[in-house]
């Protein structure tokens, strides 16, 4: 897939006649400025009449330019294209890792997913469960300049337990605290950026109404995995709330209804929440003739959806960091749908459009500990930028159609995303 129009060489660009949204919480549109990009970084932001000799002039024609979006929760091997019949992920992964040819195919699929994320305006992704070490391998190729893609914070394989979520497919199966530590050490060999634990079950794992997200991983296993990860300087991400917070998890994925004790634990542990409204919404709100969900899945989808909203609202009200991710790979959640997560965050959690954009840029960068590198439009930061025709502060759906993407100074002049048919 050749997705860089106009070449891939690093250059010096002067981005003129754009309206800047800088990614900060109180961002206001700024006109009359020029963004100077030199190699990977924003060299300066200067007045509109400044000398730009030595730079290639790119006239944005009054469009809006802002930091690239950051997607904090996704799975590269899955497309999100809905299926009428569920497949067996454990069996599929076993086949696709049975020889080197199939491994190359898996890596190609994942690489294509990263390109789709980038072309849709996501310049940084955080993977939270993949096949073997494909995610970090693609990350390393991008960092070495062998291919172009978004910045990747990779978890590679996750750690689960017998009969746990993604056990045997995107996660190793730990049967004891010792095994959990050993699997974290094994994952760490490929130098991941974080460790992912599958502490609870998913919506589709539930066997009875009202029990989605049931605890699967014993607290002592959670603690052992977290201790080993922290010893190696790695943060831990996991679904589940109370047991996760009590035993060392750093970012809580998805969320669930939160009481006062949970909010206190968030504060005590200095943990963050990664809100993912997208995956639960189709189960909760779509007509079952469209979603192909069972009555059980729809019921539990509503429980999960309402729990995520409750947790987000309470964390926001209590000053707890809240980030955004899509959980791409779940049905109906594709690699070009990050814009929807911002729309849902605004619609269902009551935040402003401005706050949603700030969350998907600067706030996500802070939670990921990369805010010294990306997340805002300011000198010294990486030139991770996107351009839209309209102002997303007025209407977040402006992010659905990105006119230009720049990733670490490399320019995609006309980003194209091949979308699935309905």
mmCIF file of C-alpha atoms in Angstrom, residues 119-300:
data_model
loop_
_atom_site.group_PDB
_atom_site.id
_atom_site.type_symbol
_atom_site.label_atom_id
_atom_site.label_comp_id
_atom_site.label_asym_id
_atom_site.label_seq_id
_atom_site.Cartn_x
_atom_site.Cartn_y
_atom_site.Cartn_z
ATOM 1 C CA UNK A 119 -4.431 8.363 7.083
ATOM 2 C CA UNK A 120 -7.542 8.969 9.186
ATOM 3 C CA UNK A 121 -5.695 11.500 11.346
ATOM 4 C CA UNK A 122 -4.246 9.380 14.165
ATOM 5 C CA UNK A 123 -0.524 10.067 14.492
ATOM 6 C CA UNK A 124 0.055 8.038 17.680
ATOM 7 C CA UNK A 125 -1.471 4.683 18.621
ATOM 8 C CA UNK A 126 -1.243 2.511 21.725
ATOM 9 C CA UNK A 127 -1.759 -1.198 21.088
ATOM 10 C CA UNK A 128 -3.130 -3.292 23.945
ATOM 11 C CA UNK A 129 -3.000 -6.890 22.791
ATOM 12 C CA UNK A 130 -1.657 -8.256 19.539
ATOM 13 C CA UNK A 131 -0.218 -11.362 17.905
ATOM 14 C CA UNK A 132 3.236 -12.305 19.177
ATOM 15 C CA UNK A 133 5.620 -9.351 18.701
ATOM 16 C CA UNK A 134 4.118 -7.961 15.471
ATOM 17 C CA UNK A 135 3.242 -4.598 17.039
ATOM 18 C CA UNK A 136 6.710 -3.787 18.360
ATOM 19 C CA UNK A 137 8.275 -5.102 15.152
ATOM 20 C CA UNK A 138 6.256 -2.621 13.069
ATOM 21 C CA UNK A 139 7.064 0.102 15.606
ATOM 22 C CA UNK A 140 10.763 -0.621 15.191
ATOM 23 C CA UNK A 141 10.474 -0.551 11.379
ATOM 24 C CA UNK A 142 8.769 2.859 11.544
ATOM 25 C CA UNK A 143 11.323 4.232 14.002
ATOM 26 C CA UNK A 144 14.164 2.979 11.783
ATOM 27 C CA UNK A 145 12.665 4.685 8.728
ATOM 28 C CA UNK A 146 11.973 1.422 6.902
ATOM 29 C CA UNK A 147 8.301 2.332 6.600
ATOM 30 C CA UNK A 148 6.126 5.300 7.503
ATOM 31 C CA UNK A 149 3.371 5.128 10.054
ATOM 32 C CA UNK A 150 2.077 6.539 13.309
ATOM 33 C CA UNK A 151 4.093 6.544 16.504
ATOM 34 C CA UNK A 152 3.372 3.181 18.154
ATOM 35 C CA UNK A 153 3.286 2.447 21.863
ATOM 36 C CA UNK A 154 3.194 -1.341 21.744
ATOM 37 C CA UNK A 155 2.106 -3.895 24.315
ATOM 38 C CA UNK A 156 2.411 -6.949 22.032
ATOM 39 C CA UNK A 157 0.799 -10.025 23.626
ATOM 40 C CA UNK A 158 -1.261 -9.492 26.770
ATOM 41 C CA UNK A 159 -1.452 -11.720 29.860
ATOM 42 C CA UNK A 160 -4.696 -13.528 30.654
ATOM 43 C CA UNK A 161 -5.743 -16.587 32.693
ATOM 44 C CA UNK A 162 -7.472 -19.906 31.857
ATOM 45 C CA UNK A 163 -10.858 -19.102 30.271
ATOM 46 C CA UNK A 164 -9.965 -15.419 30.466
ATOM 47 C CA UNK A 165 -10.501 -12.739 27.830
ATOM 48 C CA UNK A 166 -8.449 -13.410 24.675
ATOM 49 C CA UNK A 167 -6.710 -16.322 26.417
ATOM 50 C CA UNK A 168 -4.611 -18.208 23.893
ATOM 51 C CA UNK A 169 -5.134 -15.711 21.056
ATOM 52 C CA UNK A 170 -3.916 -12.197 21.891
ATOM 53 C CA UNK A 171 -2.902 -13.144 25.424
ATOM 54 C CA UNK A 172 -0.732 -15.721 27.170
ATOM 55 C CA UNK A 173 -2.465 -17.926 29.745
ATOM 56 C CA UNK A 174 -1.007 -17.550 33.242
ATOM 57 C CA UNK A 175 -2.091 -20.180 35.760
ATOM 58 C CA UNK A 176 -0.181 -18.744 38.732
ATOM 59 C CA UNK A 177 1.524 -15.555 39.939
ATOM 60 C CA UNK A 178 4.877 -17.104 38.972
ATOM 61 C CA UNK A 179 3.679 -17.741 35.423
ATOM 62 C CA UNK A 180 2.333 -14.197 35.189
ATOM 63 C CA UNK A 181 5.762 -12.825 36.122
ATOM 64 C CA UNK A 182 7.414 -15.147 33.614
ATOM 65 C CA UNK A 183 5.090 -14.019 30.811
ATOM 66 C CA UNK A 184 5.746 -10.358 31.581
ATOM 67 C CA UNK A 185 9.483 -11.110 31.392
ATOM 68 C CA UNK A 186 8.954 -12.929 28.079
ATOM 69 C CA UNK A 187 6.965 -10.018 26.611
ATOM 70 C CA UNK A 188 9.621 -7.583 27.863
ATOM 71 C CA UNK A 189 12.270 -9.258 25.677
ATOM 72 C CA UNK A 190 10.892 -7.367 22.651
ATOM 73 C CA UNK A 191 11.074 -4.039 24.524
ATOM 74 C CA UNK A 192 7.351 -3.176 24.574
ATOM 75 C CA UNK A 193 6.166 0.225 25.794
ATOM 76 C CA UNK A 194 3.627 -1.200 28.248
ATOM 77 C CA UNK A 195 2.130 -4.447 29.540
ATOM 78 C CA UNK A 196 -1.545 -5.320 29.036
ATOM 79 C CA UNK A 197 -3.475 -7.569 31.438
ATOM 80 C CA UNK A 198 -6.846 -9.170 30.672
ATOM 81 C CA UNK A 199 -8.272 -9.108 34.204
ATOM 82 C CA UNK A 200 -11.982 -9.361 33.389
ATOM 83 C CA UNK A 201 -14.125 -10.946 30.710
ATOM 84 C CA UNK A 202 -15.599 -9.040 27.774
ATOM 85 C CA UNK A 203 -19.211 -8.470 26.759
ATOM 86 C CA UNK A 204 -19.216 -11.529 24.514
ATOM 87 C CA UNK A 205 -17.600 -13.673 27.215
ATOM 88 C CA UNK A 206 -20.556 -13.311 29.596
ATOM 89 C CA UNK A 207 -22.837 -16.302 29.987
ATOM 90 C CA UNK A 208 -25.620 -14.638 32.021
ATOM 91 C CA UNK A 209 -27.306 -11.249 32.126
ATOM 92 C CA UNK A 210 -25.672 -8.614 34.279
ATOM 93 C CA UNK A 211 -22.240 -10.227 34.440
ATOM 94 C CA UNK A 212 -20.150 -8.653 31.694
ATOM 95 C CA UNK A 213 -16.654 -7.837 32.801
ATOM 96 C CA UNK A 214 -16.659 -10.565 35.465
ATOM 97 C CA UNK A 215 -13.381 -10.905 37.380
ATOM 98 C CA UNK A 216 -11.218 -13.636 35.852
ATOM 99 C CA UNK A 217 -7.675 -12.914 37.057
ATOM 100 C CA UNK A 218 -7.041 -13.446 40.795
ATOM 101 C CA UNK A 219 -5.668 -10.401 42.657
ATOM 102 C CA UNK A 220 -2.375 -12.151 43.446
ATOM 103 C CA UNK A 221 -1.795 -12.776 39.726
ATOM 104 C CA UNK A 222 -2.542 -9.123 38.927
ATOM 105 C CA UNK A 223 -0.088 -7.985 41.589
ATOM 106 C CA UNK A 224 2.666 -10.342 40.428
ATOM 107 C CA UNK A 225 2.344 -9.133 36.821
ATOM 108 C CA UNK A 226 2.276 -5.471 37.862
ATOM 109 C CA UNK A 227 5.284 -5.888 40.160
ATOM 110 C CA UNK A 228 7.323 -7.516 37.392
ATOM 111 C CA UNK A 229 6.302 -4.858 34.848
ATOM 112 C CA UNK A 230 7.105 -1.983 37.209
ATOM 113 C CA UNK A 231 10.455 -3.562 38.068
ATOM 114 C CA UNK A 232 11.237 -3.340 34.357
ATOM 115 C CA UNK A 233 10.044 0.261 34.063
ATOM 116 C CA UNK A 234 6.850 -0.632 32.197
ATOM 117 C CA UNK A 235 3.395 0.725 32.961
ATOM 118 C CA UNK A 236 0.420 -1.652 33.061
ATOM 119 C CA UNK A 237 -2.942 -1.259 31.343
ATOM 120 C CA UNK A 238 -5.927 -3.464 32.166
ATOM 121 C CA UNK A 239 -9.680 -3.662 32.128
ATOM 122 C CA UNK A 240 -11.359 -4.176 35.478
ATOM 123 C CA UNK A 241 -11.379 -1.454 38.104
ATOM 124 C CA UNK A 242 -11.199 -2.240 41.830
ATOM 125 C CA UNK A 243 -8.859 -5.263 41.720
ATOM 126 C CA UNK A 244 -6.765 -3.554 39.038
ATOM 127 C CA UNK A 245 -6.308 -0.376 41.072
ATOM 128 C CA UNK A 246 -5.640 -2.233 44.313
ATOM 129 C CA UNK A 247 -2.842 -4.282 42.725
ATOM 130 C CA UNK A 248 -0.869 -1.762 40.689
ATOM 131 C CA UNK A 249 -2.501 -1.190 37.285
ATOM 132 C CA UNK A 250 -1.644 2.266 35.935
ATOM 133 C CA UNK A 251 -4.338 2.851 33.308
ATOM 134 C CA UNK A 252 -7.825 1.429 33.632
ATOM 135 C CA UNK A 253 -9.247 0.523 30.239
ATOM 136 C CA UNK A 254 -12.961 0.986 29.476
ATOM 137 C CA UNK A 255 -14.212 1.566 33.043
ATOM 138 C CA UNK A 256 -17.255 0.447 35.025
ATOM 139 C CA UNK A 257 -19.649 2.037 37.515
ATOM 140 C CA UNK A 258 -17.539 3.763 40.129
ATOM 141 C CA UNK A 259 -18.289 4.228 43.822
ATOM 142 C CA UNK A 260 -16.494 6.535 46.260
ATOM 143 C CA UNK A 261 -13.936 3.859 47.106
ATOM 144 C CA UNK A 262 -12.961 3.423 43.452
ATOM 145 C CA UNK A 263 -12.572 7.170 42.988
ATOM 146 C CA UNK A 264 -10.365 7.255 46.104
ATOM 147 C CA UNK A 265 -8.267 4.406 44.680
ATOM 148 C CA UNK A 266 -7.813 6.262 41.383
ATOM 149 C CA UNK A 267 -6.499 9.258 43.313
ATOM 150 C CA UNK A 268 -4.349 7.259 45.720
ATOM 151 C CA UNK A 269 -2.715 5.243 42.950
ATOM 152 C CA UNK A 270 -2.374 8.209 40.542
ATOM 153 C CA UNK A 271 -4.079 6.074 37.897
ATOM 154 C CA UNK A 272 -5.823 7.212 34.724
ATOM 155 C CA UNK A 273 -8.950 6.043 32.926
ATOM 156 C CA UNK A 274 -9.027 5.273 29.217
ATOM 157 C CA UNK A 275 -12.614 5.712 28.073
ATOM 158 C CA UNK A 276 -13.740 3.525 25.159
ATOM 159 C CA UNK A 277 -17.381 4.229 24.349
ATOM 160 C CA UNK A 278 -17.176 2.913 20.791
ATOM 161 C CA UNK A 279 -17.123 -0.885 21.365
ATOM 162 C CA UNK A 280 -20.076 -1.050 23.764
ATOM 163 C CA UNK A 281 -22.310 1.335 21.818
ATOM 164 C CA UNK A 282 -23.290 -1.015 18.946
ATOM 165 C CA UNK A 283 -24.282 -3.754 21.401
ATOM 166 C CA UNK A 284 -26.169 -1.313 23.612
ATOM 167 C CA UNK A 285 -27.901 0.922 21.073
ATOM 168 C CA UNK A 286 -28.012 -0.722 17.633
ATOM 169 C CA UNK A 287 -31.052 -2.699 16.593
ATOM 170 C CA UNK A 288 -30.153 -6.361 16.931
ATOM 171 C CA UNK A 289 -31.010 -6.934 13.266
ATOM 172 C CA UNK A 290 -28.048 -4.658 12.504
ATOM 173 C CA UNK A 291 -25.637 -5.607 15.290
ATOM 174 C CA UNK A 292 -26.412 -9.362 15.124
ATOM 175 C CA UNK A 293 -26.155 -9.289 18.927
ATOM 176 C CA UNK A 294 -28.020 -11.796 21.042
ATOM 177 C CA UNK A 295 -30.495 -10.549 23.637
ATOM 178 C CA UNK A 296 -27.870 -11.439 26.267
ATOM 179 C CA UNK A 297 -25.138 -9.468 24.505
ATOM 180 C CA UNK A 298 -27.393 -6.451 24.060
ATOM 181 C CA UNK A 299 -28.400 -6.473 27.736
ATOM 182 C CA UNK A 300 -24.796 -6.769 28.883
#
